[in-house]
């Protein structure tokens, strides 16, 4: 894909985001044919948003989510400053189209993880982590049928990153087996799903390490102060305007969002 095609695709996606509009898909003239094309468009889209990158989201770390997207590996997108909300959060009516949520383990960094020739070990990555935060990701897409858009178009659409609701940093979490940490999702007080850290590439730490090495291989890196949301620990939950969602991570904390 040449630069003019990537720029054309990025402009179309940015206009759709700006207008809260849906498009059937990117036209053949600038449709990404592979992941490299998708990330090239995502790079161009970042510049058009003119907002600080405050971290990254990882998508498709959960097997159930991989089945939805018909993929067999994760992908990443940028988190932009306007995406971050503090729990309990209220999402105004019309802010998102899809109304879906994912309960996720998030990490914040206290030191950089710059690109390098060799891979990072999980111990190296975790030594640079400051906090673990329970969170609710609220993805959104500009495609009329996001489930059938294909991985390359999803990546181009910033991996359908939209909003991220952050709880309070967890306490005394480092010695825990996060693969066994349970997560319960309640909608309007009723339990609708349960999951665990094992759904996130076996352990949320694995997902963070995957991202550090994937970014490094692309000549990118993670920076101190950035946040990474690691993918859905439970199923993707469809909600409706007026619903209140609680993601309960047990001793690690609770995160809440209300949809106006």
mmCIF file of C-alpha atoms in Angstrom:
data_model
loop_
_atom_site.group_PDB
_atom_site.id
_atom_site.type_symbol
_atom_site.label_atom_id
_atom_site.label_comp_id
_atom_site.label_asym_id
_atom_site.label_seq_id
_atom_site.Cartn_x
_atom_site.Cartn_y
_atom_site.Cartn_z
ATOM 1 C CA UNK A 1 0.000 0.000 0.000
ATOM 2 C CA UNK A 2 1.449 3.367 -0.953
ATOM 3 C CA UNK A 3 1.255 6.421 1.293
ATOM 4 C CA UNK A 4 -1.507 8.110 -0.712
ATOM 5 C CA UNK A 5 -3.769 5.059 -0.287
ATOM 6 C CA UNK A 6 -3.118 4.952 3.463
ATOM 7 C CA UNK A 7 -3.867 8.666 3.730
ATOM 8 C CA UNK A 8 -7.112 8.258 1.772
ATOM 9 C CA UNK A 9 -8.264 5.452 4.058
ATOM 10 C CA UNK A 10 -7.289 7.393 7.165
ATOM 11 C CA UNK A 11 -9.234 10.452 5.998
ATOM 12 C CA UNK A 12 -12.362 8.362 5.415
ATOM 13 C CA UNK A 13 -12.127 6.723 8.826
ATOM 14 C CA UNK A 14 -11.376 9.999 10.587
ATOM 15 C CA UNK A 15 -14.374 11.691 8.956
ATOM 16 C CA UNK A 16 -16.607 8.823 10.080
ATOM 17 C CA UNK A 17 -15.295 9.118 13.665
ATOM 18 C CA UNK A 18 -15.733 12.881 13.637
ATOM 19 C CA UNK A 19 -19.325 12.668 12.390
ATOM 20 C CA UNK A 20 -20.280 9.528 14.390
ATOM 21 C CA UNK A 21 -21.201 7.978 11.073
ATOM 22 C CA UNK A 22 -21.006 4.469 9.658
ATOM 23 C CA UNK A 23 -19.420 3.372 6.408
ATOM 24 C CA UNK A 24 -19.881 0.005 4.657
ATOM 25 C CA UNK A 25 -16.115 -0.475 4.554
ATOM 26 C CA UNK A 26 -13.092 1.090 2.980
ATOM 27 C CA UNK A 27 -13.289 1.302 -0.831
ATOM 28 C CA UNK A 28 -11.191 -1.012 -2.956
ATOM 29 C CA UNK A 29 -8.925 1.885 -3.878
ATOM 30 C CA UNK A 30 -7.590 2.038 -0.313
ATOM 31 C CA UNK A 31 -8.753 -1.135 1.424
ATOM 32 C CA UNK A 32 -5.967 -2.824 3.425
ATOM 33 C CA UNK A 33 -5.048 -6.248 2.122
ATOM 34 C CA UNK A 34 -3.018 -7.394 5.124
ATOM 35 C CA UNK A 35 -2.004 -6.408 8.651
ATOM 36 C CA UNK A 36 0.891 -4.243 7.489
ATOM 37 C CA UNK A 37 -1.545 -2.215 5.375
ATOM 38 C CA UNK A 38 -3.894 -1.963 8.353
ATOM 39 C CA UNK A 39 -1.190 -0.659 10.654
ATOM 40 C CA UNK A 40 0.022 1.775 7.966
ATOM 41 C CA UNK A 41 -3.487 3.269 7.876
ATOM 42 C CA UNK A 42 -3.651 3.278 11.677
ATOM 43 C CA UNK A 43 -0.383 5.243 11.746
ATOM 44 C CA UNK A 44 -1.853 7.835 9.391
ATOM 45 C CA UNK A 45 -5.102 7.960 11.374
ATOM 46 C CA UNK A 46 -3.211 8.778 14.573
ATOM 47 C CA UNK A 47 -1.844 11.962 13.006
ATOM 48 C CA UNK A 48 -5.313 13.068 11.867
ATOM 49 C CA UNK A 49 -6.823 12.668 15.336
ATOM 50 C CA UNK A 50 -4.351 15.252 16.702
ATOM 51 C CA UNK A 51 -4.566 13.798 20.232
ATOM 52 C CA UNK A 52 -1.888 12.411 22.505
ATOM 53 C CA UNK A 53 -1.343 8.654 22.499
ATOM 54 C CA UNK A 54 -1.717 7.663 26.164
ATOM 55 C CA UNK A 55 -1.304 3.928 25.634
ATOM 56 C CA UNK A 56 -2.512 0.934 23.675
ATOM 57 C CA UNK A 57 -5.349 -1.553 23.537
ATOM 58 C CA UNK A 58 -4.856 -5.188 22.687
ATOM 59 C CA UNK A 59 -7.685 -6.902 20.861
ATOM 60 C CA UNK A 60 -8.480 -10.583 20.343
ATOM 61 C CA UNK A 61 -6.562 -11.960 23.309
ATOM 62 C CA UNK A 62 -9.637 -13.983 24.248
ATOM 63 C CA UNK A 63 -10.494 -17.109 22.202
ATOM 64 C CA UNK A 64 -14.172 -16.150 22.145
ATOM 65 C CA UNK A 65 -13.274 -12.727 20.750
ATOM 66 C CA UNK A 66 -10.953 -14.340 18.195
ATOM 67 C CA UNK A 67 -13.899 -16.394 16.983
ATOM 68 C CA UNK A 68 -15.966 -13.219 16.590
ATOM 69 C CA UNK A 69 -13.246 -11.630 14.447
ATOM 70 C CA UNK A 70 -12.249 -14.912 12.750
ATOM 71 C CA UNK A 71 -8.593 -14.409 13.703
ATOM 72 C CA UNK A 72 -6.028 -16.520 15.519
ATOM 73 C CA UNK A 73 -3.784 -13.845 17.022
ATOM 74 C CA UNK A 74 -4.108 -10.494 18.832
ATOM 75 C CA UNK A 75 -3.838 -7.038 17.316
ATOM 76 C CA UNK A 76 -3.299 -3.575 18.802
ATOM 77 C CA UNK A 77 -4.601 -0.036 18.563
ATOM 78 C CA UNK A 78 -3.759 3.327 20.072
ATOM 79 C CA UNK A 79 -5.471 4.795 23.114
ATOM 80 C CA UNK A 80 -5.946 8.525 22.666
ATOM 81 C CA UNK A 81 -6.251 10.999 25.528
ATOM 82 C CA UNK A 82 -10.010 11.653 25.079
ATOM 83 C CA UNK A 83 -10.681 7.917 25.504
ATOM 84 C CA UNK A 84 -9.905 7.786 29.219
ATOM 85 C CA UNK A 85 -12.685 7.984 31.811
ATOM 86 C CA UNK A 86 -12.661 7.443 35.573
ATOM 87 C CA UNK A 87 -15.030 5.013 37.272
ATOM 88 C CA UNK A 88 -17.889 5.484 37.919
ATOM 89 C CA UNK A 89 -18.328 6.975 34.460
ATOM 90 C CA UNK A 90 -21.375 8.089 32.489
ATOM 91 C CA UNK A 91 -21.251 7.810 28.694
ATOM 92 C CA UNK A 92 -23.543 10.408 27.116
ATOM 93 C CA UNK A 93 -26.198 9.275 24.681
ATOM 94 C CA UNK A 94 -24.858 9.238 21.133
ATOM 95 C CA UNK A 95 -21.222 8.970 22.194
ATOM 96 C CA UNK A 96 -20.898 5.367 20.948
ATOM 97 C CA UNK A 97 -22.754 3.307 18.386
ATOM 98 C CA UNK A 98 -22.054 -0.335 19.241
ATOM 99 C CA UNK A 99 -22.808 -0.304 22.992
ATOM 100 C CA UNK A 100 -20.540 -3.235 23.803
ATOM 101 C CA UNK A 101 -18.210 -3.613 26.783
ATOM 102 C CA UNK A 102 -15.247 -5.750 27.779
ATOM 103 C CA UNK A 103 -13.942 -6.272 31.327
ATOM 104 C CA UNK A 104 -10.158 -5.964 31.160
ATOM 105 C CA UNK A 105 -6.970 -5.985 33.218
ATOM 106 C CA UNK A 106 -4.957 -2.816 32.572
ATOM 107 C CA UNK A 107 -1.335 -2.010 33.332
ATOM 108 C CA UNK A 108 0.397 1.358 33.646
ATOM 109 C CA UNK A 109 4.124 1.741 33.075
ATOM 110 C CA UNK A 110 6.703 3.436 35.271
ATOM 111 C CA UNK A 111 9.571 3.006 32.794
ATOM 112 C CA UNK A 112 9.971 2.925 29.019
ATOM 113 C CA UNK A 113 10.036 -0.286 26.986
ATOM 114 C CA UNK A 114 11.834 0.999 23.875
ATOM 115 C CA UNK A 115 12.329 -0.968 20.659
ATOM 116 C CA UNK A 116 15.390 -3.227 20.602
ATOM 117 C CA UNK A 117 16.846 -6.140 18.670
ATOM 118 C CA UNK A 118 16.090 -8.886 21.207
ATOM 119 C CA UNK A 119 12.762 -9.874 22.715
ATOM 120 C CA UNK A 120 11.641 -8.735 26.150
ATOM 121 C CA UNK A 121 11.055 -11.414 28.760
ATOM 122 C CA UNK A 122 7.934 -11.253 30.879
ATOM 123 C CA UNK A 123 10.053 -10.473 33.951
ATOM 124 C CA UNK A 124 11.652 -7.523 32.164
ATOM 125 C CA UNK A 125 8.257 -6.190 31.117
ATOM 126 C CA UNK A 126 6.654 -6.583 34.539
ATOM 127 C CA UNK A 127 9.601 -4.874 36.238
ATOM 128 C CA UNK A 128 8.612 -1.725 34.329
ATOM 129 C CA UNK A 129 4.938 -1.873 35.391
ATOM 130 C CA UNK A 130 3.663 0.552 37.997
ATOM 131 C CA UNK A 131 0.003 -0.396 38.522
ATOM 132 C CA UNK A 132 -2.651 -2.960 37.705
ATOM 133 C CA UNK A 133 -6.044 -1.350 37.175
ATOM 134 C CA UNK A 134 -9.467 -3.000 36.728
ATOM 135 C CA UNK A 135 -11.127 -1.498 33.682
ATOM 136 C CA UNK A 136 -14.014 -1.594 31.238
ATOM 137 C CA UNK A 137 -13.194 -1.061 27.591
ATOM 138 C CA UNK A 138 -15.946 0.303 25.353
ATOM 139 C CA UNK A 139 -14.951 -0.456 21.737
ATOM 140 C CA UNK A 140 -16.661 1.210 18.811
ATOM 141 C CA UNK A 141 -16.383 0.964 15.043
ATOM 142 C CA UNK A 142 -17.131 3.008 11.970
ATOM 143 C CA UNK A 143 -18.081 -0.048 9.905
ATOM 144 C CA UNK A 144 -21.693 -0.992 9.326
ATOM 145 C CA UNK A 145 -20.808 -4.664 9.879
ATOM 146 C CA UNK A 146 -17.714 -4.629 12.069
ATOM 147 C CA UNK A 147 -17.873 -8.377 12.703
ATOM 148 C CA UNK A 148 -17.290 -9.093 9.012
ATOM 149 C CA UNK A 149 -14.885 -6.267 8.208
ATOM 150 C CA UNK A 150 -11.830 -8.501 8.533
ATOM 151 C CA UNK A 151 -8.776 -8.076 10.693
ATOM 152 C CA UNK A 152 -6.932 -5.686 8.366
ATOM 153 C CA UNK A 153 -9.845 -3.213 8.275
ATOM 154 C CA UNK A 154 -10.344 -3.508 12.038
ATOM 155 C CA UNK A 155 -6.684 -2.687 12.608
ATOM 156 C CA UNK A 156 -6.983 0.278 10.245
ATOM 157 C CA UNK A 157 -9.949 1.501 12.309
ATOM 158 C CA UNK A 158 -7.546 1.827 15.267
ATOM 159 C CA UNK A 159 -8.457 -1.723 16.337
ATOM 160 C CA UNK A 160 -11.924 -0.286 17.133
ATOM 161 C CA UNK A 161 -10.527 1.457 20.210
ATOM 162 C CA UNK A 162 -12.918 4.048 21.605
ATOM 163 C CA UNK A 163 -13.371 4.568 25.366
ATOM 164 C CA UNK A 164 -11.714 3.123 28.459
ATOM 165 C CA UNK A 165 -13.131 3.377 31.980
ATOM 166 C CA UNK A 166 -10.494 3.007 34.694
ATOM 167 C CA UNK A 167 -11.026 1.921 38.269
ATOM 168 C CA UNK A 168 -8.663 2.513 41.155
ATOM 169 C CA UNK A 169 -5.214 0.873 41.062
ATOM 170 C CA UNK A 170 -5.294 -2.578 42.665
ATOM 171 C CA UNK A 171 -3.355 -3.326 45.833
ATOM 172 C CA UNK A 172 -1.029 -6.241 46.575
ATOM 173 C CA UNK A 173 -1.470 -7.840 43.159
ATOM 174 C CA UNK A 174 2.049 -8.796 42.095
ATOM 175 C CA UNK A 175 2.163 -12.142 43.896
ATOM 176 C CA UNK A 176 -1.276 -13.175 42.614
ATOM 177 C CA UNK A 177 -1.844 -15.737 39.875
ATOM 178 C CA UNK A 178 -3.737 -13.441 37.514
ATOM 179 C CA UNK A 179 -4.724 -16.381 35.322
ATOM 180 C CA UNK A 180 -6.971 -17.516 38.179
ATOM 181 C CA UNK A 181 -8.315 -14.083 39.063
ATOM 182 C CA UNK A 182 -12.067 -14.100 38.517
ATOM 183 C CA UNK A 183 -14.060 -11.343 36.840
ATOM 184 C CA UNK A 184 -17.828 -10.953 37.119
ATOM 185 C CA UNK A 185 -19.820 -8.658 34.831
ATOM 186 C CA UNK A 186 -23.158 -7.329 36.075
ATOM 187 C CA UNK A 187 -25.658 -5.300 34.078
ATOM 188 C CA UNK A 188 -28.273 -3.429 36.109
ATOM 189 C CA UNK A 189 -27.354 -5.581 39.115
ATOM 190 C CA UNK A 190 -27.758 -8.924 37.331
ATOM 191 C CA UNK A 191 -24.775 -11.163 36.651
ATOM 192 C CA UNK A 192 -24.507 -11.664 32.886
ATOM 193 C CA UNK A 193 -21.079 -13.267 32.554
ATOM 194 C CA UNK A 194 -18.047 -14.504 34.433
ATOM 195 C CA UNK A 195 -14.470 -14.852 33.259
ATOM 196 C CA UNK A 196 -10.902 -14.875 34.464
ATOM 197 C CA UNK A 197 -7.415 -13.739 33.629
ATOM 198 C CA UNK A 198 -6.822 -17.076 31.892
ATOM 199 C CA UNK A 199 -8.964 -15.782 29.009
ATOM 200 C CA UNK A 200 -6.343 -13.119 28.248
ATOM 201 C CA UNK A 201 -3.686 -15.121 26.376
ATOM 202 C CA UNK A 202 -3.537 -17.367 29.431
ATOM 203 C CA UNK A 203 -2.578 -14.473 31.728
ATOM 204 C CA UNK A 204 -2.797 -10.680 31.287
ATOM 205 C CA UNK A 205 0.965 -10.504 31.803
ATOM 206 C CA UNK A 206 1.374 -12.570 28.620
ATOM 207 C CA UNK A 207 -0.679 -10.041 26.687
ATOM 208 C CA UNK A 208 1.412 -7.108 27.897
ATOM 209 C CA UNK A 209 4.618 -8.944 26.985
ATOM 210 C CA UNK A 210 3.182 -9.751 23.538
ATOM 211 C CA UNK A 211 2.488 -6.051 22.973
ATOM 212 C CA UNK A 212 5.944 -4.926 24.117
ATOM 213 C CA UNK A 213 7.593 -7.311 21.663
ATOM 214 C CA UNK A 214 5.145 -6.656 18.829
ATOM 215 C CA UNK A 215 5.676 -2.906 19.088
ATOM 216 C CA UNK A 216 9.434 -3.388 19.345
ATOM 217 C CA UNK A 217 9.454 -5.436 16.142
ATOM 218 C CA UNK A 218 7.743 -2.508 14.406
ATOM 219 C CA UNK A 219 10.311 -0.006 15.708
ATOM 220 C CA UNK A 220 7.878 1.320 18.304
ATOM 221 C CA UNK A 221 7.847 1.163 22.071
ATOM 222 C CA UNK A 222 5.905 1.733 25.249
ATOM 223 C CA UNK A 223 6.605 4.819 27.355
ATOM 224 C CA UNK A 224 6.499 5.562 31.064
ATOM 225 C CA UNK A 225 3.038 6.753 32.075
ATOM 226 C CA UNK A 226 1.243 4.910 29.281
ATOM 227 C CA UNK A 227 -1.569 2.462 29.923
ATOM 228 C CA UNK A 228 -2.230 -0.873 28.225
ATOM 229 C CA UNK A 229 -5.593 -2.585 28.277
ATOM 230 C CA UNK A 230 -5.009 -6.278 27.674
ATOM 231 C CA UNK A 231 -8.220 -7.658 26.172
ATOM 232 C CA UNK A 232 -11.479 -9.110 27.393
ATOM 233 C CA UNK A 233 -11.332 -11.405 30.420
ATOM 234 C CA UNK A 234 -15.002 -12.293 29.884
ATOM 235 C CA UNK A 235 -17.237 -12.336 26.829
ATOM 236 C CA UNK A 236 -18.004 -9.221 24.822
ATOM 237 C CA UNK A 237 -21.256 -7.968 26.369
ATOM 238 C CA UNK A 238 -23.927 -6.105 24.389
ATOM 239 C CA UNK A 239 -25.637 -3.425 26.459
ATOM 240 C CA UNK A 240 -28.271 -0.767 25.863
ATOM 241 C CA UNK A 241 -28.709 2.944 26.564
ATOM 242 C CA UNK A 242 -29.751 3.346 30.189
ATOM 243 C CA UNK A 243 -27.789 0.307 31.394
ATOM 244 C CA UNK A 244 -25.306 0.371 34.257
ATOM 245 C CA UNK A 245 -22.392 -2.075 33.976
ATOM 246 C CA UNK A 246 -20.157 -3.227 36.810
ATOM 247 C CA UNK A 247 -16.996 -5.269 36.266
ATOM 248 C CA UNK A 248 -16.065 -6.905 39.572
ATOM 249 C CA UNK A 249 -12.469 -8.107 39.805
ATOM 250 C CA UNK A 250 -12.789 -9.352 43.394
ATOM 251 C CA UNK A 251 -10.001 -8.143 45.660
ATOM 252 C CA UNK A 252 -8.515 -6.175 42.762
ATOM 253 C CA UNK A 253 -11.457 -3.770 42.643
ATOM 254 C CA UNK A 254 -14.600 -2.776 40.794
ATOM 255 C CA UNK A 255 -15.185 -0.584 37.738
ATOM 256 C CA UNK A 256 -18.551 0.930 36.788
ATOM 257 C CA UNK A 257 -20.029 2.672 33.764
ATOM 258 C CA UNK A 258 -23.510 3.983 32.999
ATOM 259 C CA UNK A 259 -24.758 4.509 29.449
ATOM 260 C CA UNK A 260 -26.918 7.566 29.061
#
